Amino acid sequence: MGTESKDIPCKILGIGSHVPSNIIDNNKLSERVDTSDEWITTRTGIKQRCFANEEEATSDLAFMAAQNALDDAKISPNDIDLIIVATITPDMAFPSTACLIQHKLGIPKVTSFDVEAACSGFLYALDIADGMLKSGRYNRALVVGAEKLSSIMDWADRTTCVLFGDGAGAVILSREGDGPRLIGFNCGADGSNPSLLHQPAGGSLMPASEKSIAARGHFLKMNGKEIFKSAVRVMEAAATDLLISHGLSAKDVDHVIPHQANARIVESLSLRLEIPLEKFFCNLDRYGNTSAASIPLALDEAKKASLFKPGQLGLMVAFGAGLTWSSVLVRF
Ligand code: COA
């Protein structure tokens, strides 16, 4: 549940993002899959997505986003003493993607680990980083959400492969300095129905085998209708509980940066929260669902568009496989 930040809030010193240059629009996609621009647009709002090349991995996207965030914060990698990467598509099962980008950034010894909370992963990682910084044992955190979802998409399943894209976003978080302040967190999960959205094979339950490959178990599988309903319900609750716990209401919110899964989910959330759709920042038409990357990618674009004014209140809210959910309040 949400907790009030009694101590000095952590600030976002810089934001950065990166998407691969290979843009695939719906028409191009329908050359490969039995679908159409009309179906994808009306069901999801997605018009195009970016896919990484075969030789590009999640850590490459994460590294680029991290560099951009460091540039934005005007600090050097050596100023970082904590790296957390949220991803469900790490380069490999282990070591973590955070360790891989630590090496790419040239900052040995820095505490580095991954967080796996699917599409809520970035907000989970912010919550964890915030707590570690406030413990006083760390000064500056690099928090990344990065995915190469094209590596787990099943091209034989048109109900899922049209939804996702690749990308990365990152923030630099610190107790010192100036920037938007993170003032409240609310993370939760319900593990009672994991198969609603999962990648069944490749772990200890179903290790890679001829059987797991024949079952297409290494690809993402989803019950779209159930996920849709759960998404709206849990995001509404995550947002409302957090606002109430801070003595705030929907009327106080100036900007919502939702997880970018589906325009219809965002519209339903807007209705249920009674926050006008104009206050929701959406870029899912250009990137599709990039899971843990979706919120930092949106945050970066909204910031670059000078959307946030000093003193305004932002609400970031996400849901994902697990089911997981998370909401974070930010005072610009
Ligand atoms: N192109 C064309 N037709 C498609 C299609 C595609 N890509 N995918 C499915 N269809 C067809 C189905 O075969 C079905 O045809 P039928 O009626 O002849 O059987 C029809 O479209 C409706 O399929 P359905 O699955 O009922 O569509 P839907 O309206 O529920 O929309 C989703 C499907 C996936 C867009 C929707 O359920 C959704 O967005 N769910 C949430 C997914 C999500 O956000 N996941 C990420 C969580 S982080």
PDB file of C-alpha atoms in Angstrom, residues 64-191:
ATOM      1  CA  MET A  64      21.818   4.053 -24.678  1.00  0.00           C
ATOM      2  CA  ALA A  65      18.912   5.193 -22.486  1.00  0.00           C
ATOM      3  CA  ALA A  66      21.256   5.344 -19.466  1.00  0.00           C
ATOM      4  CA  GLN A  67      23.759   7.489 -21.371  1.00  0.00           C
ATOM      5  CA  ASN A  68      20.979   9.877 -22.386  1.00  0.00           C
ATOM      6  CA  ALA A  69      19.742  10.120 -18.788  1.00  0.00           C
ATOM      7  CA  LEU A  70      23.297  10.800 -17.540  1.00  0.00           C
ATOM      8  CA  ASP A  71      23.705  13.536 -20.189  1.00  0.00           C
ATOM      9  CA  ASP A  72      20.363  15.055 -19.197  1.00  0.00           C
ATOM     10  CA  ALA A  73      21.436  15.069 -15.523  1.00  0.00           C
ATOM     11  CA  LYS A  74      24.863  16.436 -16.537  1.00  0.00           C
ATOM     12  CA  ILE A  75      26.680  13.870 -14.428  1.00  0.00           C
ATOM     13  CA  SER A  76      29.244  11.187 -15.215  1.00  0.00           C
ATOM     14  CA  PRO A  77      28.768   7.432 -14.796  1.00  0.00           C
ATOM     15  CA  ASN A  78      31.230   7.644 -11.883  1.00  0.00           C
ATOM     16  CA  ASP A  79      28.636   9.623  -9.916  1.00  0.00           C
ATOM     17  CA  ILE A  80      26.336   6.563  -9.882  1.00  0.00           C
ATOM     18  CA  ASP A  81      26.528   4.063  -7.008  1.00  0.00           C
ATOM     19  CA  LEU A  82      23.401   1.980  -7.668  1.00  0.00           C
ATOM     20  CA  ILE A  83      21.999   0.448 -10.881  1.00  0.00           C
ATOM     21  CA  ILE A  84      18.577  -1.179 -11.091  1.00  0.00           C
ATOM     22  CA  VAL A  85      17.197  -2.481 -14.383  1.00  0.00           C
ATOM     23  CA  ALA A  86      13.563  -3.518 -14.746  1.00  0.00           C
ATOM     24  CA  THR A  87      13.070  -6.048 -17.532  1.00  0.00           C
ATOM     25  CA  ILE A  88      11.362  -9.305 -18.479  1.00  0.00           C
ATOM     26  CA  THR A  89      13.665  -9.744 -21.471  1.00  0.00           C
ATOM     27  CA  PRO A  90      17.163  -9.724 -19.948  1.00  0.00           C
ATOM     28  CA  ASP A  91      20.058 -10.500 -22.298  1.00  0.00           C
ATOM     29  CA  MET A  92      20.261 -13.880 -20.539  1.00  0.00           C
ATOM     30  CA  ALA A  93      18.870 -15.538 -17.405  1.00  0.00           C
ATOM     31  CA  PHE A  94      22.006 -14.485 -15.548  1.00  0.00           C
ATOM     32  CA  PRO A  95      24.061 -12.419 -14.996  1.00  0.00           C
ATOM     33  CA  SER A  96      21.654  -9.519 -14.698  1.00  0.00           C
ATOM     34  CA  THR A  97      21.266  -6.874 -17.371  1.00  0.00           C
ATOM     35  CA  ALA A  98      22.200  -4.324 -14.695  1.00  0.00           C
ATOM     36  CA  CYS A  99      25.624  -5.991 -14.355  1.00  0.00           C
ATOM     37  CA  LEU A 100      26.061  -5.911 -18.132  1.00  0.00           C
ATOM     38  CA  ILE A 101      25.357  -2.181 -18.384  1.00  0.00           C
ATOM     39  CA  GLN A 102      27.507  -1.493 -15.334  1.00  0.00           C
ATOM     40  CA  HIS A 103      30.436  -2.848 -17.356  1.00  0.00           C
ATOM     41  CA  LYS A 104      29.389  -0.944 -20.501  1.00  0.00           C
ATOM     42  CA  LEU A 105      29.253   2.287 -18.462  1.00  0.00           C
ATOM     43  CA  GLY A 106      32.714   1.552 -17.026  1.00  0.00           C
ATOM     44  CA  ILE A 107      31.758   1.793 -13.349  1.00  0.00           C
ATOM     45  CA  PRO A 108      33.002  -1.390 -11.657  1.00  0.00           C
ATOM     46  CA  LYS A 109      31.893  -2.409  -8.148  1.00  0.00           C
ATOM     47  CA  VAL A 110      28.622  -0.463  -8.225  1.00  0.00           C
ATOM     48  CA  THR A 111      25.659  -2.395  -6.704  1.00  0.00           C
ATOM     49  CA  SER A 112      23.703  -3.681  -9.717  1.00  0.00           C
ATOM     50  CA  PHE A 113      20.672  -5.927 -10.050  1.00  0.00           C
ATOM     51  CA  ASP A 114      17.513  -6.542 -12.086  1.00  0.00           C
ATOM     52  CA  VAL A 115      13.879  -6.301 -11.011  1.00  0.00           C
ATOM     53  CA  GLU A 116      11.213  -8.464 -12.629  1.00  0.00           C
ATOM     54  CA  ALA A 117       7.689  -7.136 -12.215  1.00  0.00           C
ATOM     55  CA  ALA A 118       6.776  -7.133 -15.917  1.00  0.00           C
ATOM     56  CA  CYS A 119       5.102  -3.916 -17.083  1.00  0.00           C
ATOM     57  CA  SER A 120       5.042  -2.548 -13.514  1.00  0.00           C
ATOM     58  CA  GLY A 121       8.797  -3.175 -13.285  1.00  0.00           C
ATOM     59  CA  PHE A 122      10.019   0.382 -13.757  1.00  0.00           C
ATOM     60  CA  LEU A 123       7.780   1.774 -11.005  1.00  0.00           C
ATOM     61  CA  TYR A 124       8.763  -1.124  -8.715  1.00  0.00           C
ATOM     62  CA  ALA A 125      12.413  -0.266  -9.427  1.00  0.00           C
ATOM     63  CA  LEU A 126      11.789   3.417  -8.592  1.00  0.00           C
ATOM     64  CA  ASP A 127      10.232   2.382  -5.264  1.00  0.00           C
ATOM     65  CA  ILE A 128      13.207   0.142  -4.440  1.00  0.00           C
ATOM     66  CA  ALA A 129      15.772   2.784  -5.470  1.00  0.00           C
ATOM     67  CA  ASP A 130      13.930   5.425  -3.424  1.00  0.00           C
ATOM     68  CA  GLY A 131      14.133   3.228  -0.320  1.00  0.00           C
ATOM     69  CA  MET A 132      17.819   2.413  -0.856  1.00  0.00           C
ATOM     70  CA  LEU A 133      18.707   6.088  -1.359  1.00  0.00           C
ATOM     71  CA  LYS A 134      16.762   7.092   1.739  1.00  0.00           C
ATOM     72  CA  SER A 135      18.648   4.464   3.775  1.00  0.00           C
ATOM     73  CA  GLY A 136      21.637   6.769   3.333  1.00  0.00           C
ATOM     74  CA  ARG A 137      23.839   3.967   1.997  1.00  0.00           C
ATOM     75  CA  TYR A 138      23.554   5.132  -1.661  1.00  0.00           C
ATOM     76  CA  ASN A 139      23.702   8.581  -3.219  1.00  0.00           C
ATOM     77  CA  ARG A 140      22.718   8.368  -6.858  1.00  0.00           C
ATOM     78  CA  ALA A 141      20.769   5.639  -8.631  1.00  0.00           C
ATOM     79  CA  LEU A 142      20.410   4.819 -12.298  1.00  0.00           C
ATOM     80  CA  VAL A 143      16.987   3.222 -12.780  1.00  0.00           C
ATOM     81  CA  VAL A 144      16.249   1.713 -16.190  1.00  0.00           C
ATOM     82  CA  GLY A 145      13.260   0.024 -17.826  1.00  0.00           C
ATOM     83  CA  ALA A 146      14.356  -1.836 -20.957  1.00  0.00           C
ATOM     84  CA  GLU A 147      12.886  -4.541 -23.162  1.00  0.00           C
ATOM     85  CA  LYS A 148      13.490  -6.462 -26.352  1.00  0.00           C
ATOM     86  CA  LEU A 149       9.993  -7.954 -26.436  1.00  0.00           C
ATOM     87  CA  SER A 150      10.447  -8.922 -30.089  1.00  0.00           C
ATOM     88  CA  SER A 151      12.676 -11.718 -28.730  1.00  0.00           C
ATOM     89  CA  ILE A 152       9.707 -13.436 -27.012  1.00  0.00           C
ATOM     90  CA  MET A 153       6.881 -12.562 -29.418  1.00  0.00           C
ATOM     91  CA  ASP A 154       5.134 -15.436 -31.177  1.00  0.00           C
ATOM     92  CA  TRP A 155       4.665 -14.521 -34.836  1.00  0.00           C
ATOM     93  CA  ALA A 156       2.169 -17.389 -35.110  1.00  0.00           C
ATOM     94  CA  ASP A 157      -0.112 -15.733 -32.517  1.00  0.00           C
ATOM     95  CA  ARG A 158      -1.707 -12.652 -34.046  1.00  0.00           C
ATOM     96  CA  THR A 159      -3.547 -11.774 -30.836  1.00  0.00           C
ATOM     97  CA  THR A 160      -0.246 -10.919 -29.112  1.00  0.00           C
ATOM     98  CA  CYS A 161       2.465 -10.196 -31.700  1.00  0.00           C
ATOM     99  CA  VAL A 162       0.790  -6.989 -32.906  1.00  0.00           C
ATOM    100  CA  LEU A 163       0.888  -5.417 -29.437  1.00  0.00           C
ATOM    101  CA  PHE A 164       4.531  -5.128 -28.445  1.00  0.00           C
ATOM    102  CA  GLY A 165       7.684  -3.179 -29.265  1.00  0.00           C
ATOM    103  CA  ASP A 166      11.290  -2.721 -28.116  1.00  0.00           C
ATOM    104  CA  GLY A 167      12.798   0.241 -26.264  1.00  0.00           C
ATOM    105  CA  ALA A 168      14.332   1.615 -23.086  1.00  0.00           C
ATOM    106  CA  GLY A 169      14.003   4.544 -20.706  1.00  0.00           C
ATOM    107  CA  ALA A 170      16.069   5.614 -17.708  1.00  0.00           C
ATOM    108  CA  VAL A 171      16.158   8.124 -14.883  1.00  0.00           C
ATOM    109  CA  ILE A 172      18.832   9.325 -12.478  1.00  0.00           C
ATOM    110  CA  LEU A 173      17.516   9.497  -8.928  1.00  0.00           C
ATOM    111  CA  SER A 174      19.144  11.317  -6.009  1.00  0.00           C
ATOM    112  CA  ARG A 175      18.428  12.716  -2.554  1.00  0.00           C
ATOM    113  CA  GLU A 176      20.484  15.812  -3.451  1.00  0.00           C
ATOM    114  CA  GLY A 177      19.969  18.296  -6.285  1.00  0.00           C
ATOM    115  CA  ASP A 178      16.984  19.688  -8.159  1.00  0.00           C
ATOM    116  CA  GLY A 179      14.295  17.979 -10.172  1.00  0.00           C
ATOM    117  CA  PRO A 180      10.830  16.452 -10.012  1.00  0.00           C
ATOM    118  CA  ARG A 181      10.243  14.925  -6.551  1.00  0.00           C
ATOM    119  CA  LEU A 182       8.913  11.420  -6.016  1.00  0.00           C
ATOM    120  CA  ILE A 183       6.403  11.848  -3.206  1.00  0.00           C
ATOM    121  CA  GLY A 184       4.451   8.591  -2.998  1.00  0.00           C
ATOM    122  CA  PHE A 185       4.548   4.915  -3.936  1.00  0.00           C
ATOM    123  CA  ASN A 186       2.070   2.061  -4.072  1.00  0.00           C
ATOM    124  CA  CYS A 187       3.150  -1.370  -5.335  1.00  0.00           C
ATOM    125  CA  GLY A 188       1.214  -4.614  -5.133  1.00  0.00           C
ATOM    126  CA  ALA A 189       0.664  -8.010  -6.707  1.00  0.00           C
ATOM    127  CA  ASP A 190      -1.796 -10.885  -7.005  1.00  0.00           C
ATOM    128  CA  GLY A 191      -0.043 -14.131  -7.908  1.00  0.00           C
TER     129      GLY A 191
END
